[in-house]
């Protein structure tokens, strides 16, 4: 059986990974896997059920009985409930990086991500895909952008979606999340040695997509 093609995209918060990954997936006819949505989904459920977020074992037990489905159009379901917008709200965004520090949560989600990666050609985005989840990926990208640019982009995105958004607060939150993600013990945010660095600060979406597709089709 031919091995599925794997494209890994990692990078800090709001660097444009999901926008670019979705467009690339469309062009290449690959499946897009948003691993951040999986971390957000379990965070949403922890908050929704009032589970103690500081109790790793309780969070692990909750995840073991939680069904997370990423639908083709980008919608996310938790136990058959549509949570696509709910997982992007401020409370989830504020707490997700704490949950993502938990080793047992990372291990469980990694297993689920590997199953997805073995079932189709995938573009998977996250923080540790090239370093930890798919170390043998065929293509690895590490996408960065200036933090001010990232905050501006997310601010616009939020407003377009009708999500409450304060630019200064957003920039502070993004910096804090990056710091937690880059400094955690288990599979921190880091550029894989063999990943191609893409700085999107001064590039349009179309330019980034063209550049990355160029590497894949070369
Ligand atoms: O889209 P945005 O950049 O806001 O973040 P996301 O991709 O939705 O990821 C939300 C959070 O999940 C990140 O800040 C990380 O704490 C965590 N995450 C992770 O630890 N590992 C991944 N592979 C994906 C996300």
JSON list of C-alpha atoms and ligand atoms in Angstrom, two decimals:
[
{"chain": "A", "resi": 1, "resn": "UNK", "atom": "CA", "xyz": [0.00, 0.00, 0.00]},
{"chain": "A", "resi": 2, "resn": "UNK", "atom": "CA", "xyz": [1.33, 3.44, -0.90]},
{"chain": "A", "resi": 3, "resn": "UNK", "atom": "CA", "xyz": [2.19, 5.54, 2.11]},
{"chain": "A", "resi": 4, "resn": "UNK", "atom": "CA", "xyz": [-0.01, 8.61, 2.49]},
{"chain": "A", "resi": 5, "resn": "UNK", "atom": "CA", "xyz": [1.68, 11.95, 1.84]},
{"chain": "A", "resi": 6, "resn": "UNK", "atom": "CA", "xyz": [2.13, 14.08, 4.95]},
{"chain": "A", "resi": 7, "resn": "UNK", "atom": "CA", "xyz": [2.66, 17.83, 5.05]},
{"chain": "A", "resi": 8, "resn": "UNK", "atom": "CA", "xyz": [3.36, 19.35, 8.47]},
{"chain": "A", "resi": 9, "resn": "UNK", "atom": "CA", "xyz": [2.92, 23.06, 9.23]},
{"chain": "A", "resi": 10, "resn": "UNK", "atom": "CA", "xyz": [3.96, 24.38, 12.62]},
{"chain": "A", "resi": 11, "resn": "UNK", "atom": "CA", "xyz": [4.40, 27.83, 14.05]},
{"chain": "A", "resi": 12, "resn": "UNK", "atom": "CA", "xyz": [3.27, 30.31, 16.69]},
{"chain": "A", "resi": 13, "resn": "UNK", "atom": "CA", "xyz": [-0.30, 31.50, 17.29]},
{"chain": "A", "resi": 14, "resn": "UNK", "atom": "CA", "xyz": [-2.14, 33.27, 14.48]},
{"chain": "A", "resi": 15, "resn": "UNK", "atom": "CA", "xyz": [0.73, 32.97, 11.99]},
{"chain": "A", "resi": 16, "resn": "UNK", "atom": "CA", "xyz": [-1.77, 32.02, 9.28]},
{"chain": "A", "resi": 17, "resn": "UNK", "atom": "CA", "xyz": [-1.27, 28.27, 9.41]},
{"chain": "A", "resi": 18, "resn": "UNK", "atom": "CA", "xyz": [-4.90, 27.25, 9.19]},
{"chain": "A", "resi": 19, "resn": "UNK", "atom": "CA", "xyz": [-5.80, 29.70, 6.41]},
{"chain": "A", "resi": 20, "resn": "UNK", "atom": "CA", "xyz": [-2.86, 28.54, 4.31]},
{"chain": "A", "resi": 21, "resn": "UNK", "atom": "CA", "xyz": [-3.31, 24.86, 5.15]},
{"chain": "A", "resi": 22, "resn": "UNK", "atom": "CA", "xyz": [-6.98, 24.95, 4.10]},
{"chain": "A", "resi": 23, "resn": "UNK", "atom": "CA", "xyz": [-6.15, 26.55, 0.75]},
{"chain": "A", "resi": 24, "resn": "UNK", "atom": "CA", "xyz": [-3.28, 24.13, 0.10]},
{"chain": "A", "resi": 25, "resn": "UNK", "atom": "CA", "xyz": [-5.51, 21.19, 1.00]},
{"chain": "A", "resi": 26, "resn": "UNK", "atom": "CA", "xyz": [-8.10, 22.40, -1.50]},
{"chain": "A", "resi": 27, "resn": "UNK", "atom": "CA", "xyz": [-5.53, 22.81, -4.28]},
{"chain": "A", "resi": 28, "resn": "UNK", "atom": "CA", "xyz": [-3.79, 19.51, -3.63]},
{"chain": "A", "resi": 29, "resn": "UNK", "atom": "CA", "xyz": [-6.98, 17.59, -2.78]},
{"chain": "A", "resi": 30, "resn": "UNK", "atom": "CA", "xyz": [-5.57, 16.59, 0.61]},
{"chain": "A", "resi": 31, "resn": "UNK", "atom": "CA", "xyz": [-7.36, 16.36, 3.94]},
{"chain": "A", "resi": 32, "resn": "UNK", "atom": "CA", "xyz": [-6.70, 19.27, 6.31]},
{"chain": "A", "resi": 33, "resn": "UNK", "atom": "CA", "xyz": [-6.21, 18.32, 9.97]},
{"chain": "A", "resi": 34, "resn": "UNK", "atom": "CA", "xyz": [-6.37, 21.22, 12.45]},
{"chain": "A", "resi": 35, "resn": "UNK", "atom": "CA", "xyz": [-4.71, 19.79, 15.57]},
{"chain": "A", "resi": 36, "resn": "UNK", "atom": "CA", "xyz": [-5.21, 23.07, 17.46]},
{"chain": "A", "resi": 37, "resn": "UNK", "atom": "CA", "xyz": [-8.95, 22.47, 17.10]},
{"chain": "A", "resi": 38, "resn": "UNK", "atom": "CA", "xyz": [-8.50, 19.17, 18.97]},
{"chain": "A", "resi": 39, "resn": "UNK", "atom": "CA", "xyz": [-6.75, 20.92, 21.89]},
{"chain": "A", "resi": 40, "resn": "UNK", "atom": "CA", "xyz": [-9.43, 23.59, 21.81]},
{"chain": "A", "resi": 41, "resn": "UNK", "atom": "CA", "xyz": [-12.19, 20.95, 21.76]},
{"chain": "A", "resi": 42, "resn": "UNK", "atom": "CA", "xyz": [-11.05, 19.23, 24.96]},
{"chain": "A", "resi": 43, "resn": "UNK", "atom": "CA", "xyz": [-10.51, 22.65, 26.59]},
{"chain": "A", "resi": 44, "resn": "UNK", "atom": "CA", "xyz": [-14.06, 23.62, 25.67]},
{"chain": "A", "resi": 45, "resn": "UNK", "atom": "CA", "xyz": [-15.42, 20.44, 27.24]},
{"chain": "A", "resi": 46, "resn": "UNK", "atom": "CA", "xyz": [-13.35, 20.90, 30.44]},
{"chain": "A", "resi": 47, "resn": "UNK", "atom": "CA", "xyz": [-14.81, 24.39, 30.85]},
{"chain": "A", "resi": 48, "resn": "UNK", "atom": "CA", "xyz": [-18.33, 23.33, 29.83]},
{"chain": "A", "resi": 49, "resn": "UNK", "atom": "CA", "xyz": [-18.41, 20.48, 32.35]},
{"chain": "A", "resi": 50, "resn": "UNK", "atom": "CA", "xyz": [-16.73, 22.47, 35.11]},
{"chain": "A", "resi": 51, "resn": "UNK", "atom": "CA", "xyz": [-13.87, 19.97, 35.44]},
{"chain": "A", "resi": 52, "resn": "UNK", "atom": "CA", "xyz": [-10.89, 21.28, 37.45]},
{"chain": "A", "resi": 53, "resn": "UNK", "atom": "CA", "xyz": [-8.48, 22.49, 34.77]},
{"chain": "A", "resi": 54, "resn": "UNK", "atom": "CA", "xyz": [-5.52, 22.12, 37.15]},
{"chain": "A", "resi": 55, "resn": "UNK", "atom": "CA", "xyz": [-6.22, 18.42, 37.65]},
{"chain": "A", "resi": 56, "resn": "UNK", "atom": "CA", "xyz": [-4.40, 16.66, 34.80]},
{"chain": "A", "resi": 57, "resn": "UNK", "atom": "CA", "xyz": [-5.80, 13.28, 35.69]},
{"chain": "A", "resi": 58, "resn": "UNK", "atom": "CA", "xyz": [-9.39, 14.52, 35.63]},
{"chain": "A", "resi": 59, "resn": "UNK", "atom": "CA", "xyz": [-8.76, 16.16, 32.23]},
{"chain": "A", "resi": 60, "resn": "UNK", "atom": "CA", "xyz": [-7.22, 12.92, 30.93]},
{"chain": "A", "resi": 61, "resn": "UNK", "atom": "CA", "xyz": [-10.25, 10.90, 32.05]},
{"chain": "A", "resi": 62, "resn": "UNK", "atom": "CA", "xyz": [-12.58, 13.37, 30.39]},
{"chain": "A", "resi": 63, "resn": "UNK", "atom": "CA", "xyz": [-10.63, 13.18, 27.11]},
{"chain": "A", "resi": 64, "resn": "UNK", "atom": "CA", "xyz": [-10.74, 9.37, 27.16]},
{"chain": "A", "resi": 65, "resn": "UNK", "atom": "CA", "xyz": [-14.52, 9.53, 26.90]},
{"chain": "A", "resi": 66, "resn": "UNK", "atom": "CA", "xyz": [-14.65, 12.45, 24.45]},
{"chain": "A", "resi": 67, "resn": "UNK", "atom": "CA", "xyz": [-15.32, 12.06, 20.77]},
{"chain": "A", "resi": 68, "resn": "UNK", "atom": "CA", "xyz": [-13.74, 14.81, 18.66]},
{"chain": "A", "resi": 69, "resn": "UNK", "atom": "CA", "xyz": [-14.57, 14.95, 14.96]},
{"chain": "A", "resi": 70, "resn": "UNK", "atom": "CA", "xyz": [-13.05, 17.33, 12.42]},
{"chain": "A", "resi": 71, "resn": "UNK", "atom": "CA", "xyz": [-15.53, 17.62, 9.55]},
{"chain": "A", "resi": 72, "resn": "UNK", "atom": "CA", "xyz": [-14.37, 18.30, 5.97]},
{"chain": "A", "resi": 73, "resn": "UNK", "atom": "CA", "xyz": [-15.66, 21.89, 5.81]},
{"chain": "A", "resi": 74, "resn": "UNK", "atom": "CA", "xyz": [-13.74, 22.83, 8.97]},
{"chain": "A", "resi": 75, "resn": "UNK", "atom": "CA", "xyz": [-16.56, 22.31, 11.45]},
{"chain": "A", "resi": 76, "resn": "UNK", "atom": "CA", "xyz": [-15.70, 20.65, 14.75]},
{"chain": "A", "resi": 77, "resn": "UNK", "atom": "CA", "xyz": [-17.93, 18.29, 16.71]},
{"chain": "A", "resi": 78, "resn": "UNK", "atom": "CA", "xyz": [-17.51, 17.19, 20.30]},
{"chain": "A", "resi": 79, "resn": "UNK", "atom": "CA", "xyz": [-19.71, 14.22, 21.21]},
{"chain": "A", "resi": 80, "resn": "UNK", "atom": "CA", "xyz": [-21.94, 15.06, 18.21]},
{"chain": "A", "resi": 81, "resn": "UNK", "atom": "CA", "xyz": [-22.40, 18.69, 19.34]},
{"chain": "A", "resi": 82, "resn": "UNK", "atom": "CA", "xyz": [-21.24, 21.36, 16.87]},
{"chain": "A", "resi": 83, "resn": "UNK", "atom": "CA", "xyz": [-18.63, 23.52, 18.64]},
{"chain": "A", "resi": 84, "resn": "UNK", "atom": "CA", "xyz": [-16.93, 25.18, 15.64]},
{"chain": "A", "resi": 85, "resn": "UNK", "atom": "CA", "xyz": [-17.41, 28.75, 16.96]},
{"chain": "A", "resi": 86, "resn": "UNK", "atom": "CA", "xyz": [-17.46, 27.90, 20.67]},
{"chain": "A", "resi": 87, "resn": "UNK", "atom": "CA", "xyz": [-13.89, 26.54, 20.58]},
{"chain": "A", "resi": 88, "resn": "UNK", "atom": "CA", "xyz": [-12.62, 29.91, 19.28]},
{"chain": "A", "resi": 89, "resn": "UNK", "atom": "CA", "xyz": [-14.06, 32.00, 22.12]},
{"chain": "A", "resi": 90, "resn": "UNK", "atom": "CA", "xyz": [-11.91, 33.96, 24.55]},
{"chain": "A", "resi": 91, "resn": "UNK", "atom": "CA", "xyz": [-12.24, 31.59, 27.49]},
{"chain": "A", "resi": 92, "resn": "UNK", "atom": "CA", "xyz": [-11.12, 28.58, 25.46]},
{"chain": "A", "resi": 93, "resn": "UNK", "atom": "CA", "xyz": [-8.29, 30.59, 23.89]},
{"chain": "A", "resi": 94, "resn": "UNK", "atom": "CA", "xyz": [-7.16, 31.73, 27.33]},
{"chain": "A", "resi": 95, "resn": "UNK", "atom": "CA", "xyz": [-6.99, 28.21, 28.79]},
{"chain": "A", "resi": 96, "resn": "UNK", "atom": "CA", "xyz": [-6.00, 26.00, 25.88]},
{"chain": "A", "resi": 97, "resn": "UNK", "atom": "CA", "xyz": [-2.24, 26.35, 26.29]},
{"chain": "A", "resi": 98, "resn": "UNK", "atom": "CA", "xyz": [-2.41, 25.13, 29.90]},
{"chain": "A", "resi": 99, "resn": "UNK", "atom": "CA", "xyz": [-4.22, 21.97, 28.80]},
{"chain": "A", "resi": 100, "resn": "UNK", "atom": "CA", "xyz": [-1.65, 21.58, 26.01]},
{"chain": "A", "resi": 101, "resn": "UNK", "atom": "CA", "xyz": [1.15, 21.34, 28.58]},
{"chain": "A", "resi": 102, "resn": "UNK", "atom": "CA", "xyz": [-0.27, 18.05, 29.92]},
{"chain": "A", "resi": 103, "resn": "UNK", "atom": "CA", "xyz": [1.76, 15.07, 28.73]},
{"chain": "A", "resi": 104, "resn": "UNK", "atom": "CA", "xyz": [-1.10, 12.57, 28.86]},
{"chain": "A", "resi": 105, "resn": "UNK", "atom": "CA", "xyz": [-3.35, 14.85, 26.84]},
{"chain": "A", "resi": 106, "resn": "UNK", "atom": "CA", "xyz": [-0.62, 15.32, 24.22]},
{"chain": "A", "resi": 107, "resn": "UNK", "atom": "CA", "xyz": [-0.02, 11.56, 23.99]},
{"chain": "A", "resi": 108, "resn": "UNK", "atom": "CA", "xyz": [-3.72, 10.77, 23.52]},
{"chain": "A", "resi": 109, "resn": "UNK", "atom": "CA", "xyz": [-4.24, 13.48, 20.90]},
{"chain": "A", "resi": 110, "resn": "UNK", "atom": "CA", "xyz": [-1.05, 12.46, 19.12]},
{"chain": "A", "resi": 111, "resn": "UNK", "atom": "CA", "xyz": [-2.39, 8.91, 18.73]},
{"chain": "A", "resi": 112, "resn": "UNK", "atom": "CA", "xyz": [-5.62, 10.26, 17.25]},
{"chain": "A", "resi": 113, "resn": "UNK", "atom": "CA", "xyz": [-3.64, 12.55, 14.92]},
{"chain": "A", "resi": 114, "resn": "UNK", "atom": "CA", "xyz": [-1.49, 9.67, 13.65]},
{"chain": "A", "resi": 115, "resn": "UNK", "atom": "CA", "xyz": [-4.61, 7.63, 12.83]},
{"chain": "A", "resi": 116, "resn": "UNK", "atom": "CA", "xyz": [-5.88, 10.57, 10.75]},
{"chain": "A", "resi": 117, "resn": "UNK", "atom": "CA", "xyz": [-2.51, 10.98, 9.03]},
{"chain": "A", "resi": 118, "resn": "UNK", "atom": "CA", "xyz": [-2.45, 7.33, 8.01]},
{"chain": "A", "resi": 119, "resn": "UNK", "atom": "CA", "xyz": [-5.90, 7.41, 6.46]},
{"chain": "A", "resi": 120, "resn": "UNK", "atom": "CA", "xyz": [-5.38, 9.98, 3.69]},
{"chain": "A", "resi": 121, "resn": "UNK", "atom": "CA", "xyz": [-2.90, 12.46, 2.24]},
{"chain": "A", "resi": 122, "resn": "UNK", "atom": "CA", "xyz": [-2.87, 15.17, 4.89]},
{"chain": "A", "resi": 123, "resn": "UNK", "atom": "CA", "xyz": [-1.86, 18.72, 5.66]},
{"chain": "A", "resi": 124, "resn": "UNK", "atom": "CA", "xyz": [-1.67, 18.88, 9.42]},
{"chain": "A", "resi": 125, "resn": "UNK", "atom": "CA", "xyz": [-1.03, 22.09, 11.33]},
{"chain": "A", "resi": 126, "resn": "UNK", "atom": "CA", "xyz": [-0.09, 22.66, 14.95]},
{"chain": "A", "resi": 127, "resn": "UNK", "atom": "CA", "xyz": [2.94, 23.22, 17.15]},
{"chain": "A", "resi": 128, "resn": "UNK", "atom": "CA", "xyz": [4.72, 19.84, 17.28]},
{"chain": "A", "resi": 129, "resn": "UNK", "atom": "CA", "xyz": [3.71, 18.12, 14.05]},
{"chain": "A", "resi": 130, "resn": "UNK", "atom": "CA", "xyz": [7.11, 18.18, 12.34]},
{"chain": "A", "resi": 131, "resn": "UNK", "atom": "CA", "xyz": [9.02, 17.52, 15.55]},
{"chain": "A", "resi": 132, "resn": "UNK", "atom": "CA", "xyz": [6.86, 14.97, 17.33]},
{"chain": "A", "resi": 133, "resn": "UNK", "atom": "CA", "xyz": [3.62, 13.81, 15.68]},
{"chain": "A", "resi": 134, "resn": "UNK", "atom": "CA", "xyz": [4.85, 13.25, 12.11]},
{"chain": "A", "resi": 135, "resn": "UNK", "atom": "CA", "xyz": [8.66, 13.35, 12.31]},
{"chain": "A", "resi": 136, "resn": "UNK", "atom": "CA", "xyz": [8.81, 11.48, 8.97]},
{"chain": "A", "resi": 137, "resn": "UNK", "atom": "CA", "xyz": [6.52, 13.96, 7.17]},
{"chain": "A", "resi": 138, "resn": "UNK", "atom": "CA", "xyz": [7.31, 14.41, 3.47]},
{"chain": "A", "resi": 139, "resn": "UNK", "atom": "CA", "xyz": [7.28, 18.21, 3.81]},
{"chain": "A", "resi": 140, "resn": "UNK", "atom": "CA", "xyz": [7.71, 20.36, 6.89]},
{"chain": "A", "resi": 141, "resn": "UNK", "atom": "CA", "xyz": [7.10, 24.07, 7.14]},
{"chain": "A", "resi": 142, "resn": "UNK", "atom": "CA", "xyz": [7.56, 26.43, 10.06]},
{"chain": "A", "resi": 143, "resn": "UNK", "atom": "CA", "xyz": [5.45, 29.53, 9.58]},
{"chain": "A", "resi": 144, "resn": "UNK", "atom": "CA", "xyz": [6.20, 32.74, 11.43]},
{"chain": "A", "resi": 145, "resn": "UNK", "atom": "CA", "xyz": [5.14, 36.39, 11.31]},
{"chain": "A", "resi": 146, "resn": "UNK", "atom": "CA", "xyz": [5.77, 39.48, 13.37]},
{"chain": "A", "resi": 147, "resn": "UNK", "atom": "CA", "xyz": [3.59, 39.44, 16.51]},
{"chain": "A", "resi": 148, "resn": "UNK", "atom": "CA", "xyz": [1.95, 42.78, 15.66]},
{"chain": "A", "resi": 149, "resn": "UNK", "atom": "CA", "xyz": [1.01, 41.49, 12.22]},
{"chain": "A", "resi": 150, "resn": "UNK", "atom": "CA", "xyz": [-0.37, 38.29, 13.74]},
{"chain": "A", "resi": 151, "resn": "UNK", "atom": "CA", "xyz": [-2.51, 40.21, 16.22]},
{"chain": "A", "resi": 152, "resn": "UNK", "atom": "CA", "xyz": [-3.87, 42.45, 13.44]},
{"chain": "A", "resi": 153, "resn": "UNK", "atom": "CA", "xyz": [-4.79, 39.47, 11.30]},
{"chain": "A", "resi": 154, "resn": "UNK", "atom": "CA", "xyz": [-6.54, 37.62, 14.16]},
{"chain": "A", "resi": 155, "resn": "UNK", "atom": "CA", "xyz": [-8.34, 40.83, 15.14]},
{"chain": "A", "resi": 156, "resn": "UNK", "atom": "CA", "xyz": [-9.76, 41.18, 11.63]},
{"chain": "A", "resi": 157, "resn": "UNK", "atom": "CA", "xyz": [-10.68, 37.50, 11.56]},
{"chain": "A", "resi": 158, "resn": "UNK", "atom": "CA", "xyz": [-12.50, 37.78, 14.89]},
{"chain": "A", "resi": 159, "resn": "UNK", "atom": "CA", "xyz": [-14.43, 40.87, 13.84]},
{"chain": "A", "resi": 160, "resn": "UNK", "atom": "CA", "xyz": [-15.45, 39.20, 10.58]},
{"chain": "A", "resi": 161, "resn": "UNK", "atom": "CA", "xyz": [-16.74, 36.23, 12.57]},
{"chain": "A", "resi": 162, "resn": "UNK", "atom": "CA", "xyz": [-18.57, 38.50, 15.02]},
{"chain": "A", "resi": 163, "resn": "UNK", "atom": "CA", "xyz": [-16.26, 37.47, 17.88]},
{"chain": "A", "resi": 164, "resn": "UNK", "atom": "CA", "xyz": [-15.51, 40.22, 20.45]},
{"chain": "A", "resi": 165, "resn": "UNK", "atom": "CA", "xyz": [-11.93, 41.44, 19.95]},
{"chain": "A", "resi": 166, "resn": "UNK", "atom": "CA", "xyz": [-9.57, 43.95, 21.56]},
{"chain": "A", "resi": 167, "resn": "UNK", "atom": "CA", "xyz": [-6.35, 44.40, 19.61]},
{"chain": "A", "resi": 168, "resn": "UNK", "atom": "CA", "xyz": [-3.99, 45.14, 22.55]},
{"chain": "A", "resi": 169, "resn": "UNK", "atom": "CA", "xyz": [-5.45, 42.32, 24.62]},
{"chain": "A", "resi": 170, "resn": "UNK", "atom": "CA", "xyz": [-5.20, 40.00, 21.63]},
{"chain": "A", "resi": 171, "resn": "UNK", "atom": "CA", "xyz": [-1.50, 40.78, 21.11]},
{"chain": "A", "resi": 172, "resn": "UNK", "atom": "CA", "xyz": [-0.78, 40.22, 24.82]},
{"chain": "A", "resi": 173, "resn": "UNK", "atom": "CA", "xyz": [-2.69, 36.91, 24.77]},
{"chain": "A", "resi": 174, "resn": "UNK", "atom": "CA", "xyz": [-0.87, 35.73, 21.64]},
{"chain": "A", "resi": 175, "resn": "UNK", "atom": "CA", "xyz": [2.52, 36.49, 23.23]},
{"chain": "A", "resi": 176, "resn": "UNK", "atom": "CA", "xyz": [1.57, 34.70, 26.43]},
{"chain": "A", "resi": 177, "resn": "UNK", "atom": "CA", "xyz": [0.31, 31.64, 24.55]},
{"chain": "A", "resi": 178, "resn": "UNK", "atom": "CA", "xyz": [3.51, 31.50, 22.46]},
{"chain": "A", "resi": 179, "resn": "UNK", "atom": "CA", "xyz": [5.61, 31.70, 25.59]},
{"chain": "A", "resi": 180, "resn": "UNK", "atom": "CA", "xyz": [3.71, 28.84, 27.24]},
{"chain": "A", "resi": 181, "resn": "UNK", "atom": "CA", "xyz": [3.81, 26.76, 24.04]},
{"chain": "A", "resi": 182, "resn": "UNK", "atom": "CA", "xyz": [7.53, 27.32, 23.45]},
{"chain": "A", "resi": 183, "resn": "UNK", "atom": "CA", "xyz": [8.62, 26.71, 27.03]},
{"chain": "A", "resi": 184, "resn": "UNK", "atom": "CA", "xyz": [6.57, 23.70, 28.03]},
{"chain": "A", "resi": 185, "resn": "UNK", "atom": "CA", "xyz": [8.38, 20.45, 28.83]},
{"chain": "A", "resi": 186, "resn": "UNK", "atom": "CA", "xyz": [6.48, 18.10, 26.52]},
{"chain": "A", "resi": 187, "resn": "UNK", "atom": "CA", "xyz": [6.84, 18.65, 22.76]},
{"chain": "A", "resi": 188, "resn": "UNK", "atom": "CA", "xyz": [7.25, 22.43, 22.86]},
{"chain": "A", "resi": 189, "resn": "UNK", "atom": "CA", "xyz": [6.71, 24.69, 19.86]},
{"chain": "A", "resi": 190, "resn": "UNK", "atom": "CA", "xyz": [9.97, 24.48, 17.94]},
{"chain": "A", "resi": 191, "resn": "UNK", "atom": "CA", "xyz": [11.13, 24.50, 14.33]},
{"chain": "A", "resi": 192, "resn": "UNK", "atom": "CA", "xyz": [12.11, 21.00, 13.21]},
{"chain": "A", "resi": 193, "resn": "UNK", "atom": "CA", "xyz": [15.68, 20.83, 11.91]},
{"chain": "A", "resi": 194, "resn": "UNK", "atom": "CA", "xyz": [14.45, 19.85, 8.45]},
{"chain": "A", "resi": 195, "resn": "UNK", "atom": "CA", "xyz": [11.54, 22.33, 8.28]},
{"chain": "A", "resi": 196, "resn": "UNK", "atom": "CA", "xyz": [11.44, 25.16, 5.75]},
{"chain": "A", "resi": 197, "resn": "UNK", "atom": "CA", "xyz": [11.01, 28.55, 7.44]},
{"chain": "A", "resi": 198, "resn": "UNK", "atom": "CA", "xyz": [8.30, 30.74, 5.92]},
{"chain": "A", "resi": 199, "resn": "UNK", "atom": "CA", "xyz": [8.02, 34.32, 7.20]},
{"chain": "A", "resi": 200, "resn": "UNK", "atom": "CA", "xyz": [4.56, 35.53, 6.17]},
{"chain": "A", "resi": 201, "resn": "UNK", "atom": "CA", "xyz": [4.85, 39.06, 7.66]},
{"chain": "A", "resi": 202, "resn": "UNK", "atom": "CA", "xyz": [5.11, 40.80, 4.30]},
{"chain": "A", "resi": 203, "resn": "UNK", "atom": "CA", "xyz": [3.44, 38.21, 2.07]},
{"chain": "A", "resi": 204, "resn": "UNK", "atom": "CA", "xyz": [-0.16, 37.93, 0.92]},
{"chain": "A", "resi": 205, "resn": "UNK", "atom": "CA", "xyz": [-2.10, 34.70, 1.46]},
{"chain": "A", "resi": 206, "resn": "UNK", "atom": "CA", "xyz": [-1.82, 33.87, -2.25]},
{"chain": "A", "resi": 207, "resn": "UNK", "atom": "CA", "xyz": [1.95, 34.43, -2.21]},
{"chain": "A", "resi": 208, "resn": "UNK", "atom": "CA", "xyz": [2.41, 32.11, 0.76]},
{"chain": "A", "resi": 209, "resn": "UNK", "atom": "CA", "xyz": [0.25, 29.40, -0.80]},
{"chain": "A", "resi": 210, "resn": "UNK", "atom": "CA", "xyz": [2.13, 29.63, -4.11]},
{"chain": "A", "resi": 211, "resn": "UNK", "atom": "CA", "xyz": [5.49, 29.50, -2.38]},
{"chain": "A", "resi": 212, "resn": "UNK", "atom": "CA", "xyz": [4.60, 26.45, -0.30]},
{"chain": "A", "resi": 213, "resn": "UNK", "atom": "CA", "xyz": [2.85, 24.58, -3.10]},
{"chain": "A", "resi": 214, "resn": "UNK", "atom": "CA", "xyz": [5.99, 25.27, -5.13]},
{"chain": "A", "resi": 215, "resn": "UNK", "atom": "CA", "xyz": [8.07, 23.24, -2.67]},
{"chain": "A", "resi": 216, "resn": "UNK", "atom": "CA", "xyz": [5.56, 20.38, -2.65]},
{"chain": "A", "resi": 217, "resn": "UNK", "atom": "CA", "xyz": [5.24, 20.08, -6.43]},
{"chain": "A", "resi": 218, "resn": "UNK", "atom": "CA", "xyz": [8.94, 20.59, -7.16]},
{"chain": "B", "resi": 1, "resn": "LIG", "atom": "O1", "xyz": [-5.09, 29.16, 15.57]},
{"chain": "B", "resi": 1, "resn": "LIG", "atom": "P1", "xyz": [-4.24, 29.55, 16.74]},
{"chain": "B", "resi": 1, "resn": "LIG", "atom": "O2", "xyz": [-2.89, 29.93, 16.28]},
{"chain": "B", "resi": 1, "resn": "LIG", "atom": "O3", "xyz": [-4.87, 30.55, 17.63]},
{"chain": "B", "resi": 1, "resn": "LIG", "atom": "O4", "xyz": [-4.03, 28.30, 17.67]},
{"chain": "B", "resi": 1, "resn": "LIG", "atom": "P2", "xyz": [-4.47, 26.80, 17.47]},
{"chain": "B", "resi": 1, "resn": "LIG", "atom": "O5", "xyz": [-3.70, 26.20, 16.33]},
{"chain": "B", "resi": 1, "resn": "LIG", "atom": "O6", "xyz": [-5.94, 26.71, 17.42]},
{"chain": "B", "resi": 1, "resn": "LIG", "atom": "O7", "xyz": [-3.91, 26.11, 18.81]},
{"chain": "B", "resi": 1, "resn": "LIG", "atom": "C1", "xyz": [-4.44, 26.44, 20.08]},
{"chain": "B", "resi": 1, "resn": "LIG", "atom": "C2", "xyz": [-3.45, 26.01, 21.14]},
{"chain": "B", "resi": 1, "resn": "LIG", "atom": "O8", "xyz": [-3.40, 24.58, 21.17]},
{"chain": "B", "resi": 1, "resn": "LIG", "atom": "C3", "xyz": [-2.01, 26.43, 20.98]},
{"chain": "B", "resi": 1, "resn": "LIG", "atom": "O9", "xyz": [-1.74, 27.72, 21.50]},
{"chain": "B", "resi": 1, "resn": "LIG", "atom": "C4", "xyz": [-1.25, 25.35, 21.74]},
{"chain": "B", "resi": 1, "resn": "LIG", "atom": "O10", "xyz": [-1.25, 25.62, 23.13]},
{"chain": "B", "resi": 1, "resn": "LIG", "atom": "C5", "xyz": [-2.11, 24.12, 21.51]},
{"chain": "B", "resi": 1, "resn": "LIG", "atom": "N1", "xyz": [-1.59, 23.23, 20.45]},
{"chain": "B", "resi": 1, "resn": "LIG", "atom": "C6", "xyz": [-0.54, 22.40, 20.75]},
{"chain": "B", "resi": 1, "resn": "LIG", "atom": "O11", "xyz": [0.00, 22.46, 21.85]},
{"chain": "B", "resi": 1, "resn": "LIG", "atom": "N2", "xyz": [-0.09, 21.49, 19.84]},
{"chain": "B", "resi": 1, "resn": "LIG", "atom": "C7", "xyz": [-0.65, 21.42, 18.64]},
{"chain": "B", "resi": 1, "resn": "LIG", "atom": "N3", "xyz": [-0.20, 20.50, 17.77]},
{"chain": "B", "resi": 1, "resn": "LIG", "atom": "C8", "xyz": [-1.70, 22.28, 18.29]},
{"chain": "B", "resi": 1, "resn": "LIG", "atom": "C9", "xyz": [-2.14, 23.20, 19.21]}
]
